[in-house]
Coordinates of C-alpha atoms and ligand atoms in Angstrom, one line a residue:
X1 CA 74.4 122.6 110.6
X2 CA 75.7 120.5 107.6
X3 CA 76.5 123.3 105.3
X4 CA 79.4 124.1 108.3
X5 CA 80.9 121.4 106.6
X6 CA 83.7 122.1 104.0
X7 CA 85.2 119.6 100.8
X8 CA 87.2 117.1 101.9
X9 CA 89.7 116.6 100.0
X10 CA 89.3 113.2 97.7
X11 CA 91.5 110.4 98.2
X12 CA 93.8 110.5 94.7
X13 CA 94.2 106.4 94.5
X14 CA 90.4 106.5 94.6
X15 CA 90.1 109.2 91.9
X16 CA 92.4 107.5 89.7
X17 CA 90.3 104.3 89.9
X18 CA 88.0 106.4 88.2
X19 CA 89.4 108.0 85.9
X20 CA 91.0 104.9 84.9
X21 CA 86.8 103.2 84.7
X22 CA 85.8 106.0 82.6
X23 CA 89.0 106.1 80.3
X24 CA 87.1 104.9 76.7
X25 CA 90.1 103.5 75.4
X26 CA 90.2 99.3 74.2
X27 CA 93.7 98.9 75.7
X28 CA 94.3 100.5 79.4
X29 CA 96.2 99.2 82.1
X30 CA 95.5 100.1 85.9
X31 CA 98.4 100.0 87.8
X32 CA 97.0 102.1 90.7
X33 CA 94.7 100.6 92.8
X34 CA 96.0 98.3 95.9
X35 CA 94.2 94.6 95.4
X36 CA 96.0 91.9 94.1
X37 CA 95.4 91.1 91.1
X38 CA 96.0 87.6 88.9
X39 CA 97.3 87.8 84.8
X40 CA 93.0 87.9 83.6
X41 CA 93.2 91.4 86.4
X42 CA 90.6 89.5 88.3
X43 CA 91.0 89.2 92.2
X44 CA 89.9 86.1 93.1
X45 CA 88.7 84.8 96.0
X46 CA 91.4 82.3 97.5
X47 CA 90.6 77.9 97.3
X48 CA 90.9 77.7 100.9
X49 CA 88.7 80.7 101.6
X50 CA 85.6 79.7 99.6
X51 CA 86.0 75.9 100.6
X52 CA 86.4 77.4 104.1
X53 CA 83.1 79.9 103.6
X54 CA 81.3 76.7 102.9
X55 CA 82.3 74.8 105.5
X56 CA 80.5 77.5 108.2
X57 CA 77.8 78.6 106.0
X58 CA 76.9 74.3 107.3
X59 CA 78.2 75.0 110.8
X60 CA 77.0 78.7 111.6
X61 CA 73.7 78.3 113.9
X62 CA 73.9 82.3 115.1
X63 CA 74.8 85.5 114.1
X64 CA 74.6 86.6 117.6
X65 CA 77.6 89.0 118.8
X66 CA 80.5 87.4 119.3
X67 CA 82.8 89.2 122.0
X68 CA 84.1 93.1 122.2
X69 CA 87.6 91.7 121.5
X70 CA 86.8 89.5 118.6
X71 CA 86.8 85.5 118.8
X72 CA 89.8 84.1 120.9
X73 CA 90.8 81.4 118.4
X74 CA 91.5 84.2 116.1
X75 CA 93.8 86.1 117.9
X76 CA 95.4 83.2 118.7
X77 CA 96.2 82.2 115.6
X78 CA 96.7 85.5 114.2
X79 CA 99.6 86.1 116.9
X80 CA 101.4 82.7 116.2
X81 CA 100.8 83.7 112.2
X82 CA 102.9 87.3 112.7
X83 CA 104.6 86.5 116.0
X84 CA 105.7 83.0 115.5
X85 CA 107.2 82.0 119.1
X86 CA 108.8 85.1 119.2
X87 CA 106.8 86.4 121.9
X88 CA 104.9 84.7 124.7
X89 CA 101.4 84.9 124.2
X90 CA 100.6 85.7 127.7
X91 CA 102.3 89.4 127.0
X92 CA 100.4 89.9 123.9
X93 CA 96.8 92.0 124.2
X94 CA 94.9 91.6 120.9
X95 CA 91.5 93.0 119.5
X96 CA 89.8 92.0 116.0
X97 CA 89.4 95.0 114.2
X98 CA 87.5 96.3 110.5
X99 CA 90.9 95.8 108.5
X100 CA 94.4 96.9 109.1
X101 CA 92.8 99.9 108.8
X102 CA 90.6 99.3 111.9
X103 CA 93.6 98.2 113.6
X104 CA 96.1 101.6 113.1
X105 CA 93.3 103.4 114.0
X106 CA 93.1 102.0 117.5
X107 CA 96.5 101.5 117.5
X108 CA 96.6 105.4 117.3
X109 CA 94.1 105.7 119.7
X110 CA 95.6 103.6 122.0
X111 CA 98.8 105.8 121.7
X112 CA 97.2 108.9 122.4
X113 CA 95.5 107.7 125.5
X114 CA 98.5 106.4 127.1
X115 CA 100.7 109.5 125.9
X116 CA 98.7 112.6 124.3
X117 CA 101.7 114.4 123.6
X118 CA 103.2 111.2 121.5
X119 CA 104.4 112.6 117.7
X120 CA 104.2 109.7 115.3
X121 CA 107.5 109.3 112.8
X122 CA 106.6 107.8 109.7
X123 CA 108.5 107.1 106.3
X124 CA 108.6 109.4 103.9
X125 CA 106.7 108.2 102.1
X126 CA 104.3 106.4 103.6
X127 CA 100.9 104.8 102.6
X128 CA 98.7 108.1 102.5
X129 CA 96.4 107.0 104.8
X130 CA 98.7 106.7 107.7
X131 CA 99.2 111.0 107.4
X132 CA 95.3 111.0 106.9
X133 CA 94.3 109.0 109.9
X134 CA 96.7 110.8 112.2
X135 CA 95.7 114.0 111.4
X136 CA 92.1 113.6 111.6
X137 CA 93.4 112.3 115.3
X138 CA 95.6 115.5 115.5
X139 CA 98.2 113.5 116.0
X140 CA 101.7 115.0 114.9
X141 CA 103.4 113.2 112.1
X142 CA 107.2 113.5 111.9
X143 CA 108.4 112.3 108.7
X144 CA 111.8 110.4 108.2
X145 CA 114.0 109.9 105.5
X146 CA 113.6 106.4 103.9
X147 CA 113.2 105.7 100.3
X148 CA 116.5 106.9 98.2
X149 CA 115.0 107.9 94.8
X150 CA 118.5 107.9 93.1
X151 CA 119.0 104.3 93.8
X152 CA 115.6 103.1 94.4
X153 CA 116.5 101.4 98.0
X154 CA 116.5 102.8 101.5
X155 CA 118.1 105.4 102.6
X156 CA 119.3 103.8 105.7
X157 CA 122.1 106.8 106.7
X158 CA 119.2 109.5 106.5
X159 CA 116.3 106.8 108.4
X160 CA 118.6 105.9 111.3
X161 CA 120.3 110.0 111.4
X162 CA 116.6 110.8 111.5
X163 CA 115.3 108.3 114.6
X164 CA 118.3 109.9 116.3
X165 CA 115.9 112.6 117.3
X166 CA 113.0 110.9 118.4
X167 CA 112.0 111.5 122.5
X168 CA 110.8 108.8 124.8
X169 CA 107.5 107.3 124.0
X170 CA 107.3 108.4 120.5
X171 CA 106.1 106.3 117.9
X172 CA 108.3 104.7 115.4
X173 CA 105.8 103.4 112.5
X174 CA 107.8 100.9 110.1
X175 CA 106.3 98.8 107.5
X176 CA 106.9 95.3 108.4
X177 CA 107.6 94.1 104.9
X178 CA 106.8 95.0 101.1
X179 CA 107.1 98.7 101.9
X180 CA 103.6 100.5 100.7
X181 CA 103.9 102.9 98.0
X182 CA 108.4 102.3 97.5
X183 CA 108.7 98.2 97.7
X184 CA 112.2 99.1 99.4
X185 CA 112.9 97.2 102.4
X186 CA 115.1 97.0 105.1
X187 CA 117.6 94.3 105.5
X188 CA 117.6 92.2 108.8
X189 CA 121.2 93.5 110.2
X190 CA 119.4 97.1 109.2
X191 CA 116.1 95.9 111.2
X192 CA 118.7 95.1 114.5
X193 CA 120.1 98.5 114.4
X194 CA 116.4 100.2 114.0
X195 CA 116.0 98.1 117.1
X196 CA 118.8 99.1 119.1
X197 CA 118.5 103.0 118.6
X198 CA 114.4 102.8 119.4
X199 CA 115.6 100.8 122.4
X200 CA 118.5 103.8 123.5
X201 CA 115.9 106.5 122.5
X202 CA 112.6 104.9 124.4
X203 CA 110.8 105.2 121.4
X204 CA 108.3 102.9 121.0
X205 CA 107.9 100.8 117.5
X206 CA 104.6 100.8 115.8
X207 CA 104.7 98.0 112.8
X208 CA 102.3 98.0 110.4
X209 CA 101.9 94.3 108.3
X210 CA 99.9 94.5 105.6
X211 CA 101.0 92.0 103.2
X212 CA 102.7 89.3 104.8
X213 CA 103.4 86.3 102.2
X214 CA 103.8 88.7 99.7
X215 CA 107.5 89.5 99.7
X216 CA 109.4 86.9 100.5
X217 CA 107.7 84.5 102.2
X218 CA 105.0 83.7 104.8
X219 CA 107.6 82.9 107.9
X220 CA 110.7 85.5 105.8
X221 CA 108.3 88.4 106.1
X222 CA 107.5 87.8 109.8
X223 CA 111.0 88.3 110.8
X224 CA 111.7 91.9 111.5
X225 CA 107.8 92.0 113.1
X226 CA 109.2 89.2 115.4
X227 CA 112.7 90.8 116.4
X228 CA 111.2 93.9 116.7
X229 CA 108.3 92.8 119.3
X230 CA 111.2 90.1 120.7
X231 CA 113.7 93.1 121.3
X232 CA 112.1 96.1 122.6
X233 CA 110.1 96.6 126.1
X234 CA 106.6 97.4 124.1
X235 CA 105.6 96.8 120.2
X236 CA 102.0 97.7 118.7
X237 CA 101.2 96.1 115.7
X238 CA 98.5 96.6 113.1
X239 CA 98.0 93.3 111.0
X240 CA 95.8 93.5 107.9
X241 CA 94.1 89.9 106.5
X242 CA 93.2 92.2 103.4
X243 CA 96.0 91.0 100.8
X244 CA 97.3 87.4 102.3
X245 CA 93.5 86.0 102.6
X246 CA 92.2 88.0 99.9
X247 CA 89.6 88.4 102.1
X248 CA 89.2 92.6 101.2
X249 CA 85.5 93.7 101.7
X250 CA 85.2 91.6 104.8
X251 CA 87.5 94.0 107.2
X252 CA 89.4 91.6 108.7
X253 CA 92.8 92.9 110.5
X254 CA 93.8 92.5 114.0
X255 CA 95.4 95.0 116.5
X256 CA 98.3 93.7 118.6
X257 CA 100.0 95.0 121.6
X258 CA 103.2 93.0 122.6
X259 CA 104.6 93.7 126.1
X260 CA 107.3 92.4 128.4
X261 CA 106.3 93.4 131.5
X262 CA 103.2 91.1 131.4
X263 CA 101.6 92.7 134.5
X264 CA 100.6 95.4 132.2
X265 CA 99.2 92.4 129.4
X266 CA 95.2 92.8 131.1
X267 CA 95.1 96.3 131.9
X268 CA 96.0 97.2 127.7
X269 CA 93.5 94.4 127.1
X270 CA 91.1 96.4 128.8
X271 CA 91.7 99.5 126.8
X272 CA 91.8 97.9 123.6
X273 CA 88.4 96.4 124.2
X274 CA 87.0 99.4 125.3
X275 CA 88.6 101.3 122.1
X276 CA 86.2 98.6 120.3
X277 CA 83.2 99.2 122.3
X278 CA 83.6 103.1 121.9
X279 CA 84.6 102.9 117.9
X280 CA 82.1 100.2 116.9
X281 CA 81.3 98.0 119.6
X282 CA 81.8 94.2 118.1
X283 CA 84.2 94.0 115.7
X284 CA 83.0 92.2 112.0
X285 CA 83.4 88.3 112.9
X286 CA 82.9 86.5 109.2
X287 CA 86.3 87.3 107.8
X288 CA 88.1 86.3 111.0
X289 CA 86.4 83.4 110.7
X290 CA 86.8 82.2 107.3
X291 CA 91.0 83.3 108.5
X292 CA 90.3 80.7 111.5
X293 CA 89.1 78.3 109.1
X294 CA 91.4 78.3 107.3
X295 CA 94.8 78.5 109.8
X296 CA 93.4 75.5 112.4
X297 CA 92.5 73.1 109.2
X298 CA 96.2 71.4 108.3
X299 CA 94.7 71.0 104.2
X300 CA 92.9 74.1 104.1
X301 CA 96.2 76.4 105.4
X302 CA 98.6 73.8 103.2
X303 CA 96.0 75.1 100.3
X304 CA 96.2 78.4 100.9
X305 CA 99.7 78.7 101.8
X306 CA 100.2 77.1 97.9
X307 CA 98.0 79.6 96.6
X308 CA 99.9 82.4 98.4
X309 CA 103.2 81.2 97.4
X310 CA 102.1 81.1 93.6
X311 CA 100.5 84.6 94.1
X312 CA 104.5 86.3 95.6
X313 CA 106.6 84.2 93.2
X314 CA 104.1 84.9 89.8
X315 CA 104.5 89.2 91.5
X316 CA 108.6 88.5 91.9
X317 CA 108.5 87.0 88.1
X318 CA 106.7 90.5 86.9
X319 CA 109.5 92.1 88.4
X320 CA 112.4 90.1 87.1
X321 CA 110.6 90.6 83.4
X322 CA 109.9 94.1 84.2
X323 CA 113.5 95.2 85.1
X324 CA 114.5 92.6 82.2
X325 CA 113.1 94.6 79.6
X326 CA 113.6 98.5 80.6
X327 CA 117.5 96.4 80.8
X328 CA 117.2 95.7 77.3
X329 CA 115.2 98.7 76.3
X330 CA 117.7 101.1 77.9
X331 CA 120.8 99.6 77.7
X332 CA 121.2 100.0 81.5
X333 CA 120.9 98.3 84.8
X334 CA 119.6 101.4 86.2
X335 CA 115.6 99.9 86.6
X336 CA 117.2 96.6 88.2
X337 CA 115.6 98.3 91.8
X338 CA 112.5 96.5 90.3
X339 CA 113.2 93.0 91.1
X340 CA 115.0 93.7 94.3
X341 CA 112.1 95.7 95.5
X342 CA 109.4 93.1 97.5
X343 CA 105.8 93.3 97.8
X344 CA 102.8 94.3 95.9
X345 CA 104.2 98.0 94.9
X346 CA 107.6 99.6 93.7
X347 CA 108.3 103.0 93.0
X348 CA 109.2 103.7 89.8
X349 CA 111.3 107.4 90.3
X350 CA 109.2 109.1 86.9
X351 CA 108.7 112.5 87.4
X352 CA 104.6 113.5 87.7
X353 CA 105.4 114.9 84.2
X354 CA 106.4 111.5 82.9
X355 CA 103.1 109.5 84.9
X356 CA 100.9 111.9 83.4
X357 CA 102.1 111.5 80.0
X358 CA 101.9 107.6 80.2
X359 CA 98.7 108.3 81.0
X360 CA 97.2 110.2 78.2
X361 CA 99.8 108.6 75.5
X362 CA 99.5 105.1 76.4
X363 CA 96.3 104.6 79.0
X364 CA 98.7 103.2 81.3
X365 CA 97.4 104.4 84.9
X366 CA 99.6 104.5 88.1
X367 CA 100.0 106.9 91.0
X368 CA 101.2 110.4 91.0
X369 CA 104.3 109.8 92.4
X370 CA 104.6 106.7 89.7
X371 CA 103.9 103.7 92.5
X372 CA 102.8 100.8 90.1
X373 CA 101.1 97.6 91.4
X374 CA 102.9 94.9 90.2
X375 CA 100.3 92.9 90.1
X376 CA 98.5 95.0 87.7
X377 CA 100.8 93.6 84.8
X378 CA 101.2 90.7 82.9
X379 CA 103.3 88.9 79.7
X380 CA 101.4 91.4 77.8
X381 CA 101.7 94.9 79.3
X382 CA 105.1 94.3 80.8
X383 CA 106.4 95.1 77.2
X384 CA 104.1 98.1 76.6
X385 CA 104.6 99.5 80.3
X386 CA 108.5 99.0 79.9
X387 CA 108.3 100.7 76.0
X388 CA 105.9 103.2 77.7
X389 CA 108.3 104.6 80.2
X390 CA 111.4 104.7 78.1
X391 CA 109.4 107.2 75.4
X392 CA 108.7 109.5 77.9
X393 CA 112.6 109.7 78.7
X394 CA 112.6 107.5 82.1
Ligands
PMP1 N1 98.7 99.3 105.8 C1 99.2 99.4 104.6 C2 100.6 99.8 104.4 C3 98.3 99.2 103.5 O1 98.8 99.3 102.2 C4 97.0 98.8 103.7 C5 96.1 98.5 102.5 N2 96.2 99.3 101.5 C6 96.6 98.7 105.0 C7 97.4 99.0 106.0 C8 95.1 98.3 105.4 O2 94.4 97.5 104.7 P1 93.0 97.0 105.0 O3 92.3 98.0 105.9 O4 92.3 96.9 103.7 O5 93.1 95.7 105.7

């Protein structure tokens, strides 16, 4: 039976990870792979986390289930965390799922048990694993127009001419900040007009937040996730604790569903537990509760709302000295996207010829289509990434 089975193909972020491991040279920078990392390229595990780990390493008597959905208390905070008041919480359904990943992939579920002819529009581009996901669903992705290479922002004409043609109870999936692999993002009077043509089309908005805090701000990067789920009859949401809590391996996300009729509230309750039960039964409970430690303790969410503040404004200073230098390098503004891009990524617009050759000339490793984590640099290889890119003609 097993040798039915053909190659996958391998996930490229994943291969570059290794290529960049085996890569002999003393001096290499890894721009590629998606964790946050600090100026020693260590991710560390967040103060309020560990002290929080520590605190129920005393209190935990059981590692008994917990329930299908997850733990209440972490829902609960997880929808005031993304939803704010925006929303009352008797219209929002919510399950604990393995990541953000966990989370779209019920999402999608969800979708294509309520509508099996739903086709899901994403961004082009999009983070890969949204295309990879939905067609291992056989879901149909639709892409639409959204990053502008020329100016390194969004191409709002193309996005909204291309939402035009969605049908009634499509999906719409938008990135709810710090757009994954571009950093271009849509402006709030942009957001309002998304909302109004999903609301004259029927479409229905899927928004995926994955690194809240990162961009510009805990409540800031909330705000288009709130007017979207405030605005428009239904709103799934996939919510990842991966980046904001640091909290990676332990596969914490959540998987909200936001509706205004709230009659409907306990029968999508229902199915989203039982898409739990059938995908993996109970969801993973210790990183949702270190996340519930830490958001019901007023010091330990003080703490870690520092540490996350220090993390977004030291990634927005790597941009301002990133677009400084290829200014002073190049004699132009025409990198300056840089520090008006938000989040943990930001296309750079090379050419694969161009990320291939910083590669082999300078061990400088990002993705093919030349996404760089931000986080990846520091005072040291800003200079040699900038220096990099303008001797290979960028
Ligand atoms: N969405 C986007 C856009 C992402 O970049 C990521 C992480 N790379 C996720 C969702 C999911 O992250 P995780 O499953 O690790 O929580």
């Amino acid at each position: 039976m097993l040798n039915a089975l053909t190659e996958q193909s391998p996930d490229k972020i994943l291969m570059l990870m290794q290529a960049f491991r085996e890569d002999p040279r003393p001096v290499k920078i890894d721009l590629g792979v998606g964790v946050y990392k600090n100026a020693h390229g260590q991710t560390p595990i967040m103060r309020a986390v560990k002290k929080a780990e520590k605190q129920w390493w005393e209190e935990e008597t059981t590692k008994s289930y917990v329930n299908l959905a997850g733990d209440p208390e972490f829902s609960d905070l997880m929808i005031e965390l993304v939803l704010g008041t925006s929303v009352a919480r008797g219209n929002v359904a919510a399950i604990a799922t393995p990541g953000g990943t966990g989370a779209l992939r019920q999402a999608f579920e969800l979708v294509q048990m309520a509508n099996p002819e739903a086709k899901v529009f994403v961004s082009d581009p999009t983070w890969p694993n949204h295309l990879s996901i939905l067609r291992h669903l056989g879901i149909e992705a639709v892409p639409y127009r959204y990053f502008d290479s020329a100016t390194g922002g969004v191409n709002f004409d193309g996005m909204m001419e291309d939402l035009g043609k969605v049908s009634k109870g499509d999906i719409v999936l938008l990135h709810g900040c710090c757009h994954n692999p571009t950093g271009a993002n849509l402006n709030l009077t942009e957001w309002q007009a998304v909302v109004d043509l999903l609301n004259q089309t029927g479409a229905v908005p899927m928004v995926d937040i994955a690194y809240q805090g990162f961009g510009d701000g805990l409540e800031a990067d909330a705000k288009a996730t709130r007017l979207v789920a405030s605005s428009c009859p239904e709103t799934l949401i996939a919510a990842s604790c991966s980046k904001n809590f640091g909290i990676y391996r332990e596969r914490t996300g959540i998987m909200m569903a936001v509706t205004q009729d709230s009659s409907l509230r306990s029968v999508v309750q229902g199915n989203l537990t039982h898409l739990n039960r059938q995908n993996y039964s109970f969801p993973p409970d210790h990183g949702a509760r270190l996340v519930t430690h830490v958001l019901r303790d007023a010091d330990l969410r003080a703490d870690w709302l520092a540490e996350l503040e220090d993390i977004r404004t030291g990634m927005l200073a790597l941009r301002q000295q990133l677009a400084d230098e290829l200014q002073r390098l190049s004699g132009s503004n025409r990198f300056g996207f840089i520090a008006q891009h938000r989040g943990m990524f930001s296309r750079l617009g090379l050419t694969s010829a161009q990320v291939e050759k910083i590669r082999a000339d300078h061990a400088i490793y990002m993705v093919g289509d030349s996404r760089i984590n931000i986080a990846g640099l520091n005072d040291e290889s800003v200079p040699l990434l900038a220096s990099a890119m303008i001797k290979v003609g960028a």
